[in-house]
Short mmCIF file of the C-alpha atoms (twelve columns), coordinates in Angstrom:
data_MODEL
# 
_entry.id   MODEL 
# 
loop_
_atom_site.group_PDB 
_atom_site.id 
_atom_site.type_symbol 
_atom_site.label_atom_id 
_atom_site.label_alt_id 
_atom_site.label_comp_id 
_atom_site.label_asym_id 
_atom_site.label_seq_id 
_atom_site.Cartn_x 
_atom_site.Cartn_y 
_atom_site.Cartn_z 
_atom_site.pdbx_PDB_model_num 
ATOM 1   C CA . VAL A 1   26.207 128.852 160.429 1 
ATOM 2   C CA . LYS A 2   24.394 126.493 162.780 1 
ATOM 3   C CA . PHE A 3   25.740 122.947 162.955 1 
ATOM 4   C CA . ASN A 4   23.409 120.044 163.588 1 
ATOM 5   C CA . PRO A 5   25.095 117.706 166.108 1 
ATOM 6   C CA . GLU A 6   22.916 114.805 164.917 1 
ATOM 7   C CA . LYS A 7   24.608 115.003 161.507 1 
ATOM 8   C CA . CYS A 8   28.125 115.345 162.905 1 
ATOM 9   C CA . LYS A 9   30.588 112.497 163.273 1 
ATOM 10  C CA . PHE A 10  33.497 112.311 165.694 1 
ATOM 11  C CA . MET A 11  36.168 110.076 164.207 1 
ATOM 12  C CA . ILE A 12  39.220 108.503 165.802 1 
ATOM 13  C CA . PHE A 13  42.024 107.401 163.488 1 
ATOM 14  C CA . SER A 14  43.755 104.707 165.479 1 
ATOM 15  C CA . PRO A 15  44.636 101.001 165.080 1 
ATOM 16  C CA . ASP A 16  43.510 100.475 168.683 1 
ATOM 17  C CA . HIS A 17  40.142 98.718  168.495 1 
ATOM 18  C CA . ASP A 18  39.363 99.703  172.071 1 
ATOM 19  C CA . CYS A 19  39.930 103.381 171.421 1 
ATOM 20  C CA . THR A 20  36.627 105.157 172.092 1 
ATOM 21  C CA . GLY A 21  35.526 108.571 173.254 1 
ATOM 22  C CA . SER A 22  32.968 111.314 172.913 1 
ATOM 23  C CA . ILE A 23  32.735 115.093 172.741 1 
ATOM 24  C CA . ASN A 24  30.030 117.584 173.677 1 
ATOM 25  C CA . PHE A 25  28.876 119.825 170.884 1 
ATOM 26  C CA . ASN A 26  25.887 122.187 170.866 1 
ATOM 27  C CA . ASP A 27  24.577 120.630 174.082 1 
ATOM 28  C CA . ALA A 28  24.697 117.150 172.541 1 
ATOM 29  C CA . THR A 29  27.024 114.201 173.020 1 
ATOM 30  C CA . ILE A 30  28.701 112.919 169.876 1 
ATOM 31  C CA . HIS A 31  30.176 109.447 170.224 1 
ATOM 32  C CA . SER A 32  33.276 108.339 168.381 1 
ATOM 33  C CA . SER A 33  33.215 106.322 165.177 1 
ATOM 34  C CA . LYS A 34  36.032 104.504 163.395 1 
ATOM 35  C CA . LEU A 35  34.451 104.178 159.965 1 
ATOM 36  C CA . GLU A 36  32.019 106.435 158.147 1 
ATOM 37  C CA . ILE A 37  30.945 107.153 154.564 1 
ATOM 38  C CA . HIS A 38  31.562 110.595 153.073 1 
ATOM 39  C CA . LEU A 39  30.695 111.412 149.455 1 
ATOM 40  C CA . GLY A 40  30.393 107.704 148.685 1 
ATOM 41  C CA . ASN A 41  33.773 106.742 150.133 1 
ATOM 42  C CA . HIS A 42  34.663 105.194 153.457 1 
ATOM 43  C CA . ILE A 43  36.940 107.209 155.713 1 
ATOM 44  C CA . GLY A 44  38.656 105.880 158.780 1 
ATOM 45  C CA . TRP A 45  41.624 103.788 159.835 1 
ATOM 46  C CA . THR A 46  40.442 100.715 157.868 1 
ATOM 47  C CA . ALA A 47  38.784 102.705 155.067 1 
ATOM 48  C CA . SER A 48  41.160 101.594 152.319 1 
ATOM 49  C CA . LYS A 49  40.182 97.939  152.666 1 
ATOM 50  C CA . HIS A 50  36.463 98.789  152.608 1 
ATOM 51  C CA . ASN A 51  36.794 101.088 149.585 1 
ATOM 52  C CA . ILE A 52  38.689 98.461  147.598 1 
ATOM 53  C CA . ASN A 53  36.185 95.734  148.472 1 
ATOM 54  C CA . ARG A 54  33.315 98.011  147.453 1 
ATOM 55  C CA . SER A 55  34.974 98.641  144.084 1 
ATOM 56  C CA . ILE A 56  35.462 94.906  143.573 1 
ATOM 57  C CA . LYS A 57  31.760 94.234  144.169 1 
ATOM 58  C CA . GLU A 58  30.799 97.028  141.787 1 
ATOM 59  C CA . MET A 59  33.125 95.736  139.084 1 
ATOM 60  C CA . TYR A 60  31.636 92.237  139.238 1 
ATOM 61  C CA . TYR A 61  28.100 93.671  139.178 1 
ATOM 62  C CA . HIS A 62  28.665 96.027  136.229 1 
ATOM 63  C CA . THR A 63  30.590 93.380  134.300 1 
ATOM 64  C CA . ASN A 64  27.737 90.882  134.591 1 
ATOM 65  C CA . TYR A 65  25.283 93.567  133.492 1 
ATOM 66  C CA . LEU A 66  27.501 94.542  130.560 1 
ATOM 67  C CA . LYS A 67  27.801 90.961  129.395 1 
ATOM 68  C CA . ALA A 68  24.040 90.434  129.604 1 
ATOM 69  C CA . MET A 69  23.186 93.604  127.669 1 
ATOM 70  C CA . PHE A 70  26.026 93.788  125.098 1 
ATOM 71  C CA . ASN A 71  26.898 90.162  124.522 1 
ATOM 72  C CA . SER A 72  26.557 90.552  120.747 1 
ATOM 73  C CA . CYS A 73  29.167 93.322  120.514 1 
ATOM 74  C CA . SER A 74  32.717 92.693  119.371 1 
ATOM 75  C CA . SER A 75  35.503 92.100  121.877 1 
ATOM 76  C CA . ASP A 76  37.026 95.532  121.209 1 
ATOM 77  C CA . VAL A 77  33.748 97.309  121.871 1 
ATOM 78  C CA . VAL A 78  33.020 95.253  124.975 1 
ATOM 79  C CA . TYR A 79  36.397 96.035  126.478 1 
ATOM 80  C CA . LYS A 80  36.026 99.761  125.770 1 
ATOM 81  C CA . LEU A 81  32.647 99.706  127.524 1 
ATOM 82  C CA . PHE A 82  34.181 97.780  130.404 1 
ATOM 83  C CA . HIS A 83  37.104 100.189 130.705 1 
ATOM 84  C CA . THR A 84  34.780 103.206 130.645 1 
ATOM 85  C CA . TYR A 85  31.879 102.060 132.800 1 
ATOM 86  C CA . CYS A 86  32.907 99.006  134.817 1 
ATOM 87  C CA . MET A 87  36.116 100.090 136.542 1 
ATOM 88  C CA . PRO A 88  34.946 101.916 139.696 1 
ATOM 89  C CA . LEU A 89  38.004 103.997 140.549 1 
ATOM 90  C CA . TYR A 90  36.204 106.935 142.158 1 
ATOM 91  C CA . GLY A 91  38.090 107.834 145.319 1 
ATOM 92  C CA . LEU A 92  41.154 105.887 144.218 1 
ATOM 93  C CA . GLN A 93  43.377 108.401 145.990 1 
ATOM 94  C CA . LEU A 94  42.101 107.086 149.327 1 
ATOM 95  C CA . TRP A 95  43.399 103.585 148.618 1 
ATOM 96  C CA . ASP A 96  46.490 102.248 150.298 1 
ATOM 97  C CA . LEU A 97  48.332 100.414 147.537 1 
ATOM 98  C CA . THR A 98  50.407 98.559  150.123 1 
ATOM 99  C CA . ASP A 99  47.251 96.900  151.453 1 
ATOM 100 C CA . LYS A 100 47.077 93.232  150.454 1 
ATOM 101 C CA . THR A 101 43.418 93.727  149.522 1 
ATOM 102 C CA . ILE A 102 44.516 95.527  146.355 1 
ATOM 103 C CA . GLU A 103 45.604 92.195  144.878 1 
ATOM 104 C CA . SER A 104 41.958 91.069  145.001 1 
ATOM 105 C CA . PHE A 105 41.095 94.040  142.784 1 
ATOM 106 C CA . TYR A 106 43.676 92.987  140.199 1 
ATOM 107 C CA . ILE A 107 42.361 89.407  140.310 1 
ATOM 108 C CA . CYS A 108 38.828 90.728  139.833 1 
ATOM 109 C CA . TRP A 109 39.937 92.714  136.761 1 
ATOM 110 C CA . ARG A 110 41.507 89.633  135.185 1 
ATOM 111 C CA . LYS A 111 38.455 87.463  135.906 1 
ATOM 112 C CA . CYS A 112 36.130 90.067  134.419 1 
ATOM 113 C CA . ILE A 113 38.223 90.284  131.227 1 
ATOM 114 C CA . ARG A 114 38.161 86.519  130.777 1 
ATOM 115 C CA . ASN A 115 34.420 86.466  131.451 1 
ATOM 116 C CA . LEU A 116 33.565 89.274  129.028 1 
ATOM 117 C CA . LEU A 117 35.708 87.940  126.196 1 
ATOM 118 C CA . ASN A 118 34.736 84.306  126.845 1 
ATOM 119 C CA . LEU A 119 38.347 83.332  127.373 1 
ATOM 120 C CA . PRO A 120 39.340 80.167  129.265 1 
ATOM 121 C CA . TYR A 121 39.792 80.738  132.989 1 
ATOM 122 C CA . CYS A 122 43.399 79.546  132.651 1 
ATOM 123 C CA . THR A 123 44.389 82.248  130.138 1 
ATOM 124 C CA . HIS A 124 47.740 83.559  131.349 1 
ATOM 125 C CA . ASN A 125 47.716 86.920  133.116 1 
ATOM 126 C CA . ASP A 126 50.439 88.403  130.903 1 
ATOM 127 C CA . LEU A 127 48.405 87.642  127.784 1 
ATOM 128 C CA . LEU A 128 45.394 89.675  128.893 1 
ATOM 129 C CA . GLN A 129 47.002 93.097  128.479 1 
ATOM 130 C CA . VAL A 130 48.064 92.155  124.931 1 
ATOM 131 C CA . ILE A 131 44.652 90.730  124.048 1 
ATOM 132 C CA . VAL A 132 42.803 93.886  125.147 1 
ATOM 133 C CA . ASN A 133 45.641 96.126  123.888 1 
ATOM 134 C CA . ASP A 134 45.859 97.990  127.172 1 
ATOM 135 C CA . ILE A 135 48.037 98.151  130.271 1 
ATOM 136 C CA . PRO A 136 47.021 95.852  133.166 1 
ATOM 137 C CA . ALA A 137 44.886 97.022  136.086 1 
ATOM 138 C CA . ASP A 138 47.772 97.649  138.472 1 
ATOM 139 C CA . CYS A 139 49.528 99.903  135.956 1 
ATOM 140 C CA . GLN A 140 46.276 101.762 135.282 1 
ATOM 141 C CA . ILE A 141 45.895 102.457 138.990 1 
ATOM 142 C CA . HIS A 142 49.532 103.446 139.394 1 
ATOM 143 C CA . LYS A 143 49.202 105.820 136.436 1 
ATOM 144 C CA . ARG A 144 46.200 107.575 137.972 1 
ATOM 145 C CA . TYR A 145 47.861 107.762 141.369 1 
ATOM 146 C CA . LEU A 146 51.006 109.361 139.961 1 
ATOM 147 C CA . LYS A 147 48.881 111.891 138.044 1 
ATOM 148 C CA . PHE A 148 47.105 112.810 141.276 1 
ATOM 149 C CA . LEU A 149 50.344 113.181 143.228 1 
ATOM 150 C CA . HIS A 150 51.968 115.243 140.474 1 
ATOM 151 C CA . ASP A 151 48.964 117.598 140.300 1 
ATOM 152 C CA . LEU A 152 49.004 117.843 144.091 1 
ATOM 153 C CA . SER A 153 52.682 118.777 144.138 1 
ATOM 154 C CA . HIS A 154 52.144 121.495 141.508 1 
ATOM 155 C CA . SER A 155 48.972 122.953 142.982 1 
ATOM 156 C CA . ASP A 156 48.761 126.718 143.540 1 
ATOM 157 C CA . ASN A 157 46.936 126.057 146.783 1 
ATOM 158 C CA . GLU A 158 49.305 126.213 149.756 1 
ATOM 159 C CA . VAL A 159 47.240 123.656 151.685 1 
ATOM 160 C CA . MET A 160 47.546 121.172 148.819 1 
ATOM 161 C CA . LYS A 161 51.278 121.744 148.661 1 
ATOM 162 C CA . MET A 162 51.503 121.096 152.386 1 
ATOM 163 C CA . CYS A 163 49.562 117.850 151.916 1 
ATOM 164 C CA . PHE A 164 52.053 116.688 149.322 1 
ATOM 165 C CA . LYS A 165 54.950 117.647 151.582 1 
ATOM 166 C CA . LEU A 166 53.474 115.487 154.341 1 
ATOM 167 C CA . ILE A 167 53.003 112.622 151.881 1 
ATOM 168 C CA . LYS A 168 56.579 112.895 150.637 1 
ATOM 169 C CA . ASN A 169 58.015 113.023 154.151 1 
ATOM 170 C CA . GLY A 170 55.998 109.971 155.245 1 
ATOM 171 C CA . SER A 171 52.802 110.755 157.138 1 
ATOM 172 C CA . ASN A 172 51.779 107.080 157.531 1 
ATOM 173 C CA . SER A 173 48.661 107.882 155.511 1 
ATOM 174 C CA . PRO A 174 47.393 105.715 152.616 1 
ATOM 175 C CA . SER A 175 48.722 108.279 150.140 1 
ATOM 176 C CA . ALA A 176 52.145 108.362 151.803 1 
ATOM 177 C CA . ASN A 177 52.353 104.554 151.811 1 
ATOM 178 C CA . SER A 178 51.273 104.418 148.167 1 
ATOM 179 C CA . PHE A 179 53.750 107.114 147.159 1 
ATOM 180 C CA . SER A 180 56.630 105.211 148.749 1 
ATOM 181 C CA . LEU A 181 55.517 102.010 147.001 1 
ATOM 182 C CA . LEU A 182 55.292 103.672 143.566 1 
ATOM 183 C CA . CYS A 183 58.694 105.310 143.983 1 
ATOM 184 C CA . SER A 184 60.128 101.913 144.820 1 
ATOM 185 C CA . ILE A 185 58.459 100.096 141.897 1 
ATOM 186 C CA . TYR A 186 59.340 102.647 139.217 1 
ATOM 187 C CA . ASP A 187 62.635 103.885 140.664 1 
ATOM 188 C CA . ILE A 188 61.385 107.440 141.239 1 
ATOM 189 C CA . ASP A 189 63.358 109.892 143.343 1 
ATOM 190 C CA . LYS A 190 61.000 111.459 145.906 1 
ATOM 191 C CA . ASP A 191 63.055 114.632 146.166 1 
ATOM 192 C CA . TYR A 192 63.140 115.028 142.374 1 
ATOM 193 C CA . PHE A 193 59.471 114.089 141.878 1 
ATOM 194 C CA . THR A 194 58.149 117.652 141.482 1 
ATOM 195 C CA . HIS A 195 60.784 118.449 138.831 1 
ATOM 196 C CA . GLN A 196 59.771 115.625 136.512 1 
ATOM 197 C CA . ARG A 197 57.200 116.020 133.774 1 
ATOM 198 C CA . LYS A 198 53.862 114.317 134.342 1 
ATOM 199 C CA . ASN A 199 54.052 112.442 131.021 1 
ATOM 200 C CA . THR A 200 57.522 111.185 131.893 1 
ATOM 201 C CA . LEU A 201 56.270 109.809 135.212 1 
ATOM 202 C CA . ILE A 202 53.161 108.067 133.905 1 
ATOM 203 C CA . SER A 203 55.082 106.578 130.971 1 
ATOM 204 C CA . LYS A 204 56.879 104.438 133.558 1 
ATOM 205 C CA . CYS A 205 53.589 102.689 134.383 1 
ATOM 206 C CA . ARG A 206 53.794 99.729  132.088 1 
ATOM 207 C CA . LYS A 207 54.635 96.062  132.310 1 
ATOM 208 C CA . ASN A 208 57.012 94.647  129.749 1 
ATOM 209 C CA . VAL A 209 56.274 91.251  128.252 1 
ATOM 210 C CA . ASN A 210 58.504 89.121  126.066 1 
ATOM 211 C CA . ASP A 211 58.119 88.859  122.295 1 
ATOM 212 C CA . HIS A 212 56.609 85.370  122.468 1 
ATOM 213 C CA . THR A 213 53.844 86.578  124.810 1 
ATOM 214 C CA . VAL A 214 53.144 89.564  122.575 1 
ATOM 215 C CA . ALA A 215 52.908 87.369  119.472 1 
ATOM 216 C CA . THR A 216 50.615 84.907  121.239 1 
ATOM 217 C CA . GLY A 217 48.380 87.681  122.584 1 
ATOM 218 C CA . VAL A 218 48.074 89.340  119.173 1 
ATOM 219 C CA . PHE A 219 47.220 85.973  117.610 1 
ATOM 220 C CA . ILE A 220 44.459 85.406  120.190 1 
ATOM 221 C CA . ARG A 221 43.123 88.913  119.557 1 
ATOM 222 C CA . GLU A 222 42.902 88.126  115.842 1 
ATOM 223 C CA . LEU A 223 41.070 84.897  116.605 1 
ATOM 224 C CA . LEU A 224 38.581 86.814  118.744 1 
ATOM 225 C CA . HIS A 225 38.072 89.223  115.854 1 
ATOM 226 C CA . ILE A 226 37.355 86.320  113.516 1 
ATOM 227 C CA . ARG A 227 34.949 84.830  116.043 1 
ATOM 228 C CA . ASP A 228 33.157 88.147  116.619 1 
ATOM 229 C CA . PHE A 229 32.546 88.803  112.950 1 
ATOM 230 C CA . LYS A 230 32.005 85.154  112.090 1 
ATOM 231 C CA . CYS A 231 34.734 85.168  109.452 1 
ATOM 232 C CA . GLU A 232 35.092 81.863  107.671 1 
ATOM 233 C CA . ARG A 233 38.514 82.524  106.223 1 
ATOM 234 C CA . LEU A 234 41.330 85.059  106.262 1 
ATOM 235 C CA . ASP A 235 41.793 87.261  103.206 1 
ATOM 236 C CA . HIS A 236 45.537 87.615  103.815 1 
# 
């Protein structure tokens, strides 16, 4: 196999902004780079922030397109389309959930829901998950992340198992930081993680709301249904 040095990248993973270097490869000099795109995702020391910001931009774009093209659909249908096509979570496993940028993603999700369903901008955050009858964005991301980590820990590939071992022991990688955060949020024992069932782990990813919030959210959902189908009166 002949490698083309012009298509090769030499990356340095370091928080030091002055850290530079180069290597000689196939009679060519390859200079260092701190951030590159591979298979549509950024990789590098600051990659998590860039990947999250890219997903935020894509969510806003696809949401605006969805609203323009399917504005006549019911709220239930619109949300299903949004959930399926407008949440760009490809490469989620590269995100560092301890990065403050992740909060901007959750804010974006809430804004898009209010926009699509024509809800007031001041609609309370806790009501949104009841209105759309789904778990909030942070729980959706946590659920996917725990699925990934569980599959990684049970992989037949020895390299994958080693990756999970490094994550569990704290490798200072985005996955290791996210794993520690999730274990803290959902009271998960790292050492017992591989012995738990996947369904048991992901069932922890939910956010409880009080009965008053649930009742209010269900009432709003019914009002949206009446609005969508232009009902003039209730039959019950």
